[in-house]
Short mmCIF file of C-alpha atoms in Angstrom, two decimals:
data_model
loop_
_atom_site.label_atom_id
_atom_site.label_comp_id
_atom_site.label_asym_id
_atom_site.label_seq_id
_atom_site.Cartn_x
_atom_site.Cartn_y
_atom_site.Cartn_z
CA UNK A 108 -0.03 0.08 0.20
CA UNK A 109 1.29 3.40 -0.77
CA UNK A 110 2.53 5.60 1.65
CA UNK A 111 2.14 9.35 1.36
CA UNK A 112 4.18 11.90 3.20
CA UNK A 113 2.44 13.81 5.85
CA UNK A 114 2.86 17.50 5.63
CA UNK A 115 3.00 19.84 8.58
CA UNK A 116 2.51 23.57 9.88
CA UNK A 117 2.61 25.38 12.68
CA UNK A 118 0.15 28.35 13.65
CA UNK A 119 0.89 30.10 16.55
CA UNK A 120 2.08 34.00 17.37
CA UNK A 121 5.94 34.76 17.05
CA UNK A 122 7.79 37.84 16.60
CA UNK A 123 9.42 38.26 13.71
CA UNK A 124 10.93 41.28 11.77
CA UNK A 125 8.72 43.91 13.91
CA UNK A 126 5.52 41.43 12.74
CA UNK A 127 3.45 39.65 15.34
CA UNK A 128 0.10 38.12 15.69
CA UNK A 129 -1.29 34.50 15.12
CA UNK A 130 -0.17 32.94 11.50
CA UNK A 131 0.81 29.84 9.92
CA UNK A 132 4.69 30.34 11.04
CA UNK A 133 6.31 27.31 9.47
CA UNK A 134 5.03 24.79 7.02
CA UNK A 135 6.79 22.09 4.60
CA UNK A 136 6.85 22.57 1.32
CA UNK A 137 3.55 20.45 0.04
CA UNK A 138 1.10 22.69 2.23
CA UNK A 139 -0.86 24.75 -0.34
CA UNK A 140 -1.97 28.29 -0.05
CA UNK A 141 -5.31 27.42 0.22
CA UNK A 142 -5.17 24.92 2.94
CA UNK A 143 -2.80 27.39 4.73
CA UNK A 144 -5.31 29.89 4.64
CA UNK A 145 -8.00 27.32 6.39
CA UNK A 146 -5.36 26.29 9.05
CA UNK A 147 -5.42 30.25 10.00
CA UNK A 148 -9.09 30.41 9.85
CA UNK A 149 -9.44 27.35 12.30
CA UNK A 150 -6.26 28.14 14.39
CA UNK A 151 -6.87 28.96 18.18
CA UNK A 152 -5.38 32.14 19.31
CA UNK A 153 -4.34 32.99 22.98
CA UNK A 154 -6.53 32.23 25.56
CA UNK A 155 -8.45 29.65 23.49
CA UNK A 156 -7.75 26.80 25.90
CA UNK A 157 -10.67 25.35 28.18
CA UNK A 158 -8.20 24.10 30.52
CA UNK A 159 -5.53 26.87 31.79
CA UNK A 160 -3.62 24.06 32.88
CA UNK A 161 0.19 24.41 31.17
CA UNK A 162 0.17 20.69 30.70
CA UNK A 163 -3.57 20.74 29.16
CA UNK A 164 -3.67 20.08 25.55
CA UNK A 165 -6.54 19.95 22.73
CA UNK A 166 -6.61 17.50 19.79
CA UNK A 167 -8.47 18.49 16.96
CA UNK A 168 -9.90 17.65 13.21
CA UNK A 169 -11.28 19.41 10.35
CA UNK A 170 -11.23 19.20 6.45
CA UNK A 171 -9.21 21.29 4.14
CA UNK A 172 -9.67 22.61 0.66
CA UNK A 173 -7.21 20.16 -1.00
CA UNK A 174 -9.04 16.96 0.41
CA UNK A 175 -6.63 16.47 2.76
CA UNK A 176 -7.77 16.59 7.00
CA UNK A 177 -6.30 18.45 9.80
CA UNK A 178 -5.39 16.58 12.67
CA UNK A 179 -3.73 19.07 15.27
CA UNK A 180 -2.43 19.34 18.68
CA UNK A 181 -2.79 22.66 20.84
CA UNK A 182 -1.39 23.57 24.04
CA UNK A 183 -0.23 26.61 25.90
CA UNK A 184 3.34 27.89 25.56
CA UNK A 185 5.46 30.61 26.97
CA UNK A 186 4.27 33.06 29.78
CA UNK A 187 0.90 35.06 30.27
CA UNK A 188 -0.08 38.01 28.59
CA UNK A 189 -0.69 41.18 30.06
CA UNK A 190 -4.50 40.24 29.96
CA UNK A 191 -4.13 36.76 31.77
CA UNK A 192 -4.18 34.85 28.63
CA UNK A 193 -1.65 32.42 27.49
CA UNK A 194 -0.15 32.01 24.03
CA UNK A 195 -1.36 28.62 22.00
CA UNK A 196 0.78 26.59 19.60
CA UNK A 197 -0.58 24.42 17.31
CA UNK A 198 0.81 21.84 15.44
CA UNK A 199 -1.09 20.71 12.37
CA UNK A 200 -0.73 17.53 10.34
CA UNK A 201 -2.28 17.49 6.53
CA UNK A 202 -3.10 14.39 6.45
CA UNK A 203 -4.42 12.67 2.85
CA UNK A 204 -7.28 10.31 2.96
CA UNK A 205 -5.48 7.41 1.76
CA UNK A 206 -3.21 7.91 5.26
CA UNK A 207 -6.40 8.44 7.19
CA UNK A 208 -7.95 5.51 6.00
CA UNK A 209 -5.16 3.37 6.90
CA UNK A 210 -6.21 4.28 10.48
CA UNK A 211 -9.72 3.23 10.40
CA UNK A 212 -10.58 6.82 9.06
CA UNK A 213 -10.24 7.54 12.93
CA UNK A 214 -8.29 10.72 13.84
CA UNK A 215 -7.66 9.43 17.44
CA UNK A 216 -5.48 6.30 16.28
CA UNK A 217 -3.65 8.73 13.85
CA UNK A 218 -3.26 11.17 16.79
CA UNK A 219 -1.85 7.89 19.33
CA UNK A 220 0.57 7.11 16.77
CA UNK A 221 2.26 10.34 16.17
CA UNK A 222 2.16 10.74 20.12
CA UNK A 223 3.57 7.22 20.15
CA UNK A 224 6.49 8.36 17.50
CA UNK A 225 7.22 11.58 19.31
CA UNK A 226 6.18 13.47 16.37
CA UNK A 227 4.28 16.24 17.74
CA UNK A 228 5.55 19.60 18.12
CA UNK A 229 5.77 22.31 21.09
CA UNK A 230 8.87 24.32 20.21
CA UNK A 231 8.97 27.41 17.91
CA UNK A 232 10.75 26.17 15.22
CA UNK A 233 14.12 27.54 14.10
CA UNK A 234 13.40 27.08 10.06
CA UNK A 235 10.18 28.27 8.42
CA UNK A 236 10.64 25.35 6.08
CA UNK A 237 9.49 22.17 8.06
CA UNK A 238 10.12 18.61 6.49
CA UNK A 239 7.33 16.35 5.99
CA UNK A 240 6.48 13.57 8.26
CA UNK A 241 5.97 9.42 7.67
CA UNK A 242 3.52 7.58 9.47
CA UNK A 243 3.86 4.03 8.70
CA UNK A 244 1.64 1.27 9.69
CA UNK A 245 -2.16 1.75 10.67
CA UNK A 246 -4.84 0.79 13.10
CA UNK A 247 -8.13 -1.27 13.70
CA UNK A 248 -11.06 0.49 12.99
CA UNK A 249 -12.29 0.17 16.52
CA UNK A 250 -10.83 0.28 19.97
CA UNK A 251 -12.73 -2.24 21.84
CA UNK A 252 -11.21 -1.70 25.30
CA UNK A 253 -12.16 1.97 24.85
CA UNK A 254 -15.57 0.80 24.29
CA UNK A 255 -15.67 -1.52 26.79
CA UNK A 256 -14.85 1.38 29.30
CA UNK A 257 -17.38 3.67 28.17
CA UNK A 258 -19.90 0.96 28.45
CA UNK A 259 -19.18 1.36 32.16
CA UNK A 260 -18.79 5.02 32.26
CA UNK A 261 -20.99 6.65 31.02
CA UNK A 262 -22.81 3.54 30.25
CA UNK A 263 -24.77 2.21 27.35
CA UNK A 264 -27.70 4.50 27.33
CA UNK A 265 -25.55 8.04 27.44
CA UNK A 266 -23.35 6.79 24.89
CA UNK A 267 -26.34 5.91 22.58
CA UNK A 268 -27.49 9.59 23.52
CA UNK A 269 -24.20 10.87 22.35
CA UNK A 270 -24.34 9.06 19.06
CA UNK A 271 -27.53 10.01 18.45
CA UNK A 272 -27.07 13.81 19.36
CA UNK A 273 -23.81 14.02 17.33
CA UNK A 274 -25.92 12.80 14.28
CA UNK A 275 -28.74 15.42 14.92
CA UNK A 276 -26.82 18.51 15.85
CA UNK A 277 -25.23 20.96 13.86
CA UNK A 278 -23.00 21.49 16.90
CA UNK A 279 -22.94 19.50 19.86
CA UNK A 280 -20.83 20.47 23.03
CA UNK A 281 -20.24 17.48 24.75
CA UNK A 282 -19.34 17.53 28.42
CA UNK A 283 -19.04 15.14 31.58
CA UNK A 284 -17.33 11.98 32.51
CA UNK A 285 -14.65 10.26 31.79
CA UNK A 286 -13.57 13.30 29.62
CA UNK A 287 -14.91 15.16 26.49
CA UNK A 288 -11.71 13.39 24.57
CA UNK A 289 -12.88 9.91 25.52
CA UNK A 290 -16.29 10.81 24.86
CA UNK A 291 -15.29 11.96 21.58
CA UNK A 292 -13.13 9.33 20.78
CA UNK A 293 -16.12 6.68 21.91
CA UNK A 294 -18.47 8.13 19.31
CA UNK A 295 -15.81 7.55 16.47
CA UNK A 296 -15.46 3.89 17.40
CA UNK A 297 -19.74 3.63 17.31
CA UNK A 298 -19.46 5.10 13.73
CA UNK A 299 -18.86 3.09 10.18
CA UNK A 300 -15.55 4.57 9.28
CA UNK A 301 -17.28 5.76 5.86
CA UNK A 302 -19.14 8.04 8.26
CA UNK A 303 -16.66 9.23 10.43
CA UNK A 304 -15.09 12.04 8.17
CA UNK A 305 -18.25 14.03 8.55
CA UNK A 306 -17.53 14.98 12.21
CA UNK A 307 -14.88 17.46 12.64
CA UNK A 308 -14.11 18.16 16.31
CA UNK A 309 -11.81 19.82 19.25
CA UNK A 310 -11.56 18.22 22.69
CA UNK A 311 -10.06 21.19 24.72
CA UNK A 312 -10.57 24.57 22.72
CA UNK A 313 -13.60 27.03 24.03
CA UNK A 314 -16.38 27.18 21.78
CA UNK A 315 -16.10 30.16 18.93
CA UNK A 316 -18.32 30.49 15.88
CA UNK A 317 -15.52 31.26 13.78
CA UNK A 318 -14.36 27.76 14.36
CA UNK A 319 -17.24 25.57 12.97
CA UNK A 320 -16.21 22.31 14.76
CA UNK A 321 -19.10 19.72 14.65
CA UNK A 322 -18.21 18.45 18.13
CA UNK A 323 -16.62 20.53 20.91
CA UNK A 324 -15.84 20.16 24.42
CA UNK A 325 -18.01 21.75 27.24
CA UNK A 326 -16.27 24.01 29.30
CA UNK A 327 -16.86 23.86 33.00
CA UNK A 328 -17.27 27.22 33.54
CA UNK A 329 -21.08 27.64 34.14
CA UNK A 330 -20.77 31.43 32.50
CA UNK A 331 -19.61 30.10 29.45
CA UNK A 332 -21.98 26.92 29.65
CA UNK A 333 -24.81 29.69 29.28
CA UNK A 334 -23.40 31.42 26.57
CA UNK A 335 -22.59 28.36 24.60
CA UNK A 336 -26.19 26.82 25.13
CA UNK A 337 -27.55 30.46 23.72
CA UNK A 338 -26.56 29.65 20.19
CA UNK A 339 -29.62 28.25 18.16
CA UNK A 340 -27.41 25.85 16.30
CA UNK A 341 -25.88 24.37 19.32
CA UNK A 342 -26.82 21.34 21.43
CA UNK A 343 -25.41 20.88 24.74
CA UNK A 344 -25.07 17.26 26.41
CA UNK A 345 -23.56 16.34 29.72
CA UNK A 346 -23.05 12.92 30.53
CA UNK A 347 -22.20 11.38 33.57
CA UNK A 348 -22.54 7.39 34.71
CA UNK A 349 -25.49 6.68 36.82
CA UNK A 350 -27.44 9.76 35.68
CA UNK A 351 -29.96 9.34 32.53
CA UNK A 352 -29.52 11.36 29.93
CA UNK A 353 -32.06 13.88 28.56
CA UNK A 354 -34.97 12.07 26.72
CA UNK A 355 -34.48 11.67 23.47
CA UNK A 356 -35.67 9.23 20.32
CA UNK A 357 -33.27 6.91 19.14
CA UNK A 358 -33.25 5.57 15.72
CA UNK A 359 -32.15 2.35 14.50
CA UNK A 360 -28.41 3.08 14.92
CA UNK A 361 -28.66 4.33 18.38
CA UNK A 362 -30.55 1.37 19.41
CA UNK A 363 -27.86 -0.71 18.14
CA UNK A 364 -25.12 1.11 20.01
CA UNK A 365 -27.20 1.09 23.31
CA UNK A 366 -28.22 -2.49 23.13
CA UNK A 367 -24.83 -3.94 22.10
CA UNK A 368 -23.00 -2.07 25.00
CA UNK A 369 -25.77 -3.16 27.43
CA UNK A 370 -25.37 -7.06 26.40
CA UNK A 371 -21.63 -6.81 26.59
CA UNK A 372 -21.64 -7.58 22.58
CA UNK A 373 -18.70 -5.21 21.83
CA UNK A 374 -16.96 -7.47 19.49
CA UNK A 375 -20.29 -7.86 17.65
CA UNK A 376 -20.73 -4.00 17.47
CA UNK A 377 -16.74 -3.68 16.22
CA UNK A 378 -17.15 -6.29 13.68
CA UNK A 379 -20.23 -4.70 12.20
CA UNK A 380 -18.96 -1.03 12.39
CA UNK A 381 -15.42 -2.50 10.93
CA UNK A 382 -17.32 -4.14 7.76
CA UNK A 383 -16.60 -1.87 4.53
CA UNK A 384 -19.70 -0.67 3.14
CA UNK A 385 -19.44 1.17 -0.14
CA UNK A 386 -21.09 4.46 -0.35
CA UNK A 387 -22.68 4.07 3.06
CA UNK A 388 -23.62 7.63 4.51
CA UNK A 389 -25.33 9.03 7.73
CA UNK A 390 -28.68 8.87 6.21
CA UNK A 391 -28.21 5.02 5.85
CA UNK A 392 -27.44 4.24 9.35
CA UNK A 393 -30.84 4.14 10.95
CA UNK A 394 -32.26 1.16 8.64
CA UNK A 395 -28.64 -0.28 8.77
CA UNK A 396 -29.09 -0.37 12.66
CA UNK A 397 -32.31 -1.92 12.39
CA UNK A 398 -30.88 -4.74 10.27
CA UNK A 399 -28.30 -5.38 12.35
CA UNK A 400 -30.28 -5.65 15.58
CA UNK A 401 -31.89 -8.68 13.95
CA UNK A 402 -28.05 -10.23 13.79
CA UNK A 403 -27.96 -9.15 17.59
CA UNK A 404 -31.03 -11.12 18.15
CA UNK A 405 -29.76 -14.25 16.58
CA UNK A 406 -26.42 -13.80 18.72
CA UNK A 407 -28.05 -13.44 22.02
CA UNK A 408 -30.47 -16.62 21.47
CA UNK A 409 -27.13 -18.26 21.21
CA UNK A 410 -27.56 -19.11 17.03
CA UNK A 411 -31.00 -21.09 17.70
CA UNK A 412 -34.52 -20.02 16.62
CA UNK A 413 -37.85 -20.99 18.33
CA UNK A 414 -39.52 -24.28 16.99
CA UNK A 415 -41.24 -23.38 13.92
CA UNK A 416 -39.87 -20.12 12.91
CA UNK A 417 -38.16 -19.17 9.58
CA UNK A 418 -34.69 -20.44 8.97
CA UNK A 419 -33.35 -18.02 6.76
CA UNK A 420 -30.05 -16.61 7.43
CA UNK A 421 -29.75 -13.40 9.52
CA UNK A 422 -29.81 -10.38 7.24
CA UNK A 423 -26.19 -9.45 8.49
CA UNK A 424 -24.63 -12.45 7.24
CA UNK A 425 -26.93 -13.60 3.99
CA UNK A 426 -26.71 -12.39 0.42
CA UNK A 427 -29.44 -9.91 -0.42
CA UNK A 428 -33.05 -11.73 -0.80
CA UNK A 429 -33.84 -10.33 -4.01
CA UNK A 430 -30.52 -12.30 -5.22
CA UNK A 431 -30.96 -15.63 -3.92
CA UNK A 432 -29.64 -17.38 -6.87
CA UNK A 433 -26.10 -16.30 -6.18
CA UNK A 434 -26.25 -18.20 -3.01
CA UNK A 435 -26.31 -21.89 -1.81
CA UNK A 436 -29.35 -23.81 -2.07
CA UNK A 437 -31.62 -22.91 1.06
CA UNK A 438 -31.33 -25.83 2.72
CA UNK A 439 -27.65 -25.77 2.78
CA UNK A 440 -27.41 -21.91 3.74
CA UNK A 441 -29.88 -22.71 6.75
CA UNK A 442 -27.88 -25.57 8.31
CA UNK A 443 -24.72 -23.59 7.71
CA UNK A 444 -26.12 -20.55 9.54
CA UNK A 445 -27.57 -22.11 12.42
CA UNK A 446 -24.80 -24.14 13.01
CA UNK A 447 -21.71 -21.64 12.62
CA UNK A 448 -23.81 -18.29 13.41
CA UNK A 449 -21.89 -17.74 16.90
CA UNK A 450 -18.39 -18.73 15.35
CA UNK A 451 -18.79 -16.51 12.69
CA UNK A 452 -19.62 -13.30 14.61
CA UNK A 453 -16.58 -14.45 16.83
CA UNK A 454 -14.18 -14.64 14.04
CA UNK A 455 -15.34 -11.31 12.49
CA UNK A 456 -13.64 -9.67 15.82
CA UNK A 457 -10.08 -11.19 15.37
CA UNK A 458 -7.66 -8.79 13.38
CA UNK A 459 -6.76 -11.65 11.08
CA UNK A 460 -10.07 -12.24 9.62
CA UNK A 461 -10.92 -8.50 9.51
CA UNK A 462 -7.56 -7.86 7.60
CA UNK A 463 -8.48 -10.44 5.18
CA UNK A 464 -11.90 -8.98 4.29
CA UNK A 465 -10.61 -5.63 4.29
CA UNK A 466 -8.00 -7.04 1.40
CA UNK A 467 -10.81 -8.59 -0.71
CA UNK A 468 -12.73 -5.34 -0.30
CA UNK A 469 -9.40 -3.46 -1.62
CA UNK A 470 -9.07 -5.85 -4.74
CA UNK A 471 -12.76 -5.99 -5.55
CA UNK A 472 -12.93 -1.99 -5.33
CA UNK A 473 -9.82 -1.88 -7.72
CA UNK A 474 -11.22 -4.56 -10.23
CA UNK A 475 -14.62 -2.80 -10.72
CA UNK A 476 -13.08 0.15 -11.31
CA UNK A 477 -11.01 -1.28 -13.78
CA UNK A 478 -7.28 -0.77 -12.26
CA UNK A 479 -4.65 -2.33 -14.01
CA UNK A 480 -3.78 -6.24 -12.90
CA UNK A 481 -6.50 -5.90 -10.40
CA UNK A 482 -9.11 -8.53 -12.01
CA UNK A 483 -5.98 -10.73 -12.51
CA UNK A 484 -5.15 -10.35 -8.92
CA UNK A 485 -8.62 -11.02 -7.78
CA UNK A 486 -9.01 -14.10 -9.90
CA UNK A 487 -5.74 -15.11 -7.95
CA UNK A 488 -6.87 -14.24 -4.41
CA UNK A 489 -10.73 -15.30 -4.53
CA UNK A 490 -10.76 -19.08 -4.38
CA UNK A 491 -8.12 -18.94 -1.92
CA UNK A 492 -9.99 -16.32 0.61
CA UNK A 493 -13.22 -18.02 -0.20
CA UNK A 494 -11.72 -21.35 1.12
CA UNK A 495 -10.00 -19.91 4.09
CA UNK A 496 -13.24 -17.56 5.13
CA UNK A 497 -15.88 -19.73 4.08
CA UNK A 498 -19.38 -19.00 2.17
CA UNK A 499 -20.96 -17.63 5.53
CA UNK A 500 -18.48 -15.34 6.41
CA UNK A 501 -17.90 -13.57 3.02
CA UNK A 502 -22.22 -13.53 2.49
CA UNK A 503 -22.64 -10.02 3.44
CA UNK A 504 -19.41 -8.68 1.71
CA UNK A 505 -20.75 -10.37 -1.59
CA UNK A 506 -24.07 -8.46 -1.02
CA UNK A 507 -22.14 -5.02 -0.44
CA UNK A 508 -20.04 -5.74 -3.82
CA UNK A 509 -23.41 -6.50 -5.46
CA UNK A 510 -24.91 -3.22 -4.49
CA UNK A 511 -21.80 -1.33 -5.23
CA UNK A 512 -22.06 -2.96 -8.66
CA UNK A 513 -25.29 -1.85 -9.30
CA UNK A 514 -24.87 1.53 -8.18
CA UNK A 515 -21.97 1.82 -10.70
CA UNK A 516 -24.32 0.94 -13.42
CA UNK A 517 -26.78 3.56 -12.52
CA UNK A 518 -23.62 5.87 -12.62
CA UNK A 519 -23.06 4.97 -15.70
CA UNK A 520 -26.15 6.11 -17.53
CA UNK A 521 -26.04 9.69 -18.56
CA UNK A 522 -28.73 12.18 -19.36
CA UNK A 523 -29.62 10.54 -22.86
CA UNK A 524 -29.47 7.17 -21.57
CA UNK A 525 -26.42 5.92 -23.15
CA UNK A 526 -24.17 3.77 -21.21
CA UNK A 527 -20.62 3.38 -20.58
CA UNK A 528 -20.26 -0.02 -21.32
CA UNK A 529 -16.74 -0.46 -20.05
CA UNK A 530 -17.38 0.47 -16.59
CA UNK A 531 -20.53 -1.71 -16.73
CA UNK A 532 -18.69 -4.82 -18.12
CA UNK A 533 -15.91 -4.68 -15.29
CA UNK A 534 -18.65 -4.70 -12.62
CA UNK A 535 -20.16 -7.68 -14.49
CA UNK A 536 -16.77 -9.50 -14.84
CA UNK A 537 -16.37 -9.05 -11.18
CA UNK A 538 -19.51 -10.39 -9.99
CA UNK A 539 -19.15 -13.45 -12.22
CA UNK A 540 -16.10 -14.17 -10.79
CA UNK A 541 -17.54 -13.69 -7.05
CA UNK A 542 -20.88 -15.62 -7.45
CA UNK A 543 -19.50 -18.50 -9.90
CA UNK A 544 -21.28 -17.72 -12.91
CA UNK A 545 -20.04 -17.38 -16.37
CA UNK A 546 -20.57 -14.18 -18.35
#
């Protein structure tokens, strides 16, 4: 997988040649002018930190005009200004989408990797021209250990309320326990990677209308809380263990999060969140949540169904009903599902299985989109992966590939109804290979 450099920049206030004020004072050569202007627009000035402690820090995330994303760390440096405020130093990483994808589209995983490698800066740069950084490796899409902690504090009801409120609000100010940073990280863990980039955030900067983060930390200052709550487009949510959140209706996805955390089915939730679903959007989550709850029902029943009930495979692990001819016979599929549904859910949580499924996703996507050599790679890899993973494990993946191919066929029709045959044929060739048909 290609490794791209991560450009970097520093936004702070430094006196140079008689000039002063907050601006981008240093950056690597790949930082474009439009991105630099955006960094300045989002960047915090002095006295912007919620916590005045010199050791406090804020991690921030927002999009950039180039299509990259800014992942930054802000902290106070130096002495206090005359008005009592302190200078804020923000180290910005300009992260390509491909790099962020290696970390599950989770900025917190990338933040952790940057911290582990000691790459965050805090000193005024001696040279305005910085070298780009390299962030090798990646991370699993979901931090199950974090979700386990959050299932206890603040608890399933509160986490479900957080997921619902963040999706419903233009801007959500969140506070409580364990900390805004942990709560926001937990929010990302409860969302599919395809939907995470919709949520810009700050974990420790004071709310400011000129910094339009979608999720922000809530200050402990009562006066500032009142000021923030006064904005018509800002929702305020405070979460504490043992205290029920304010009443709000939960859609299918919020219900899934609440049920999975309450039942201790975090591996199931992590496995479902981690699956790649092409073209998934926030608007799709309510219906997807309802569908996945049926799989959760089956899991909680131990894989057994009541006598006399239909023995169809659970939606989370079967091919789409409208395309049943692509699956095994009903009898074979039903028998396999009843015997192995519990083990399927368990296996899906293992990094080895997830890596294989993600590799399959990558090859299928590249083959459908006509990348040179991809169809040959898929022809070589598919029999091996099918043998290693089994029919039940890849059933939903094939369903997603079918849906993606159908969307490609729809996009290939222009206003005159003329189809771009090359893309349609590529998608058909891939489906014939995956479903064992001959074109």
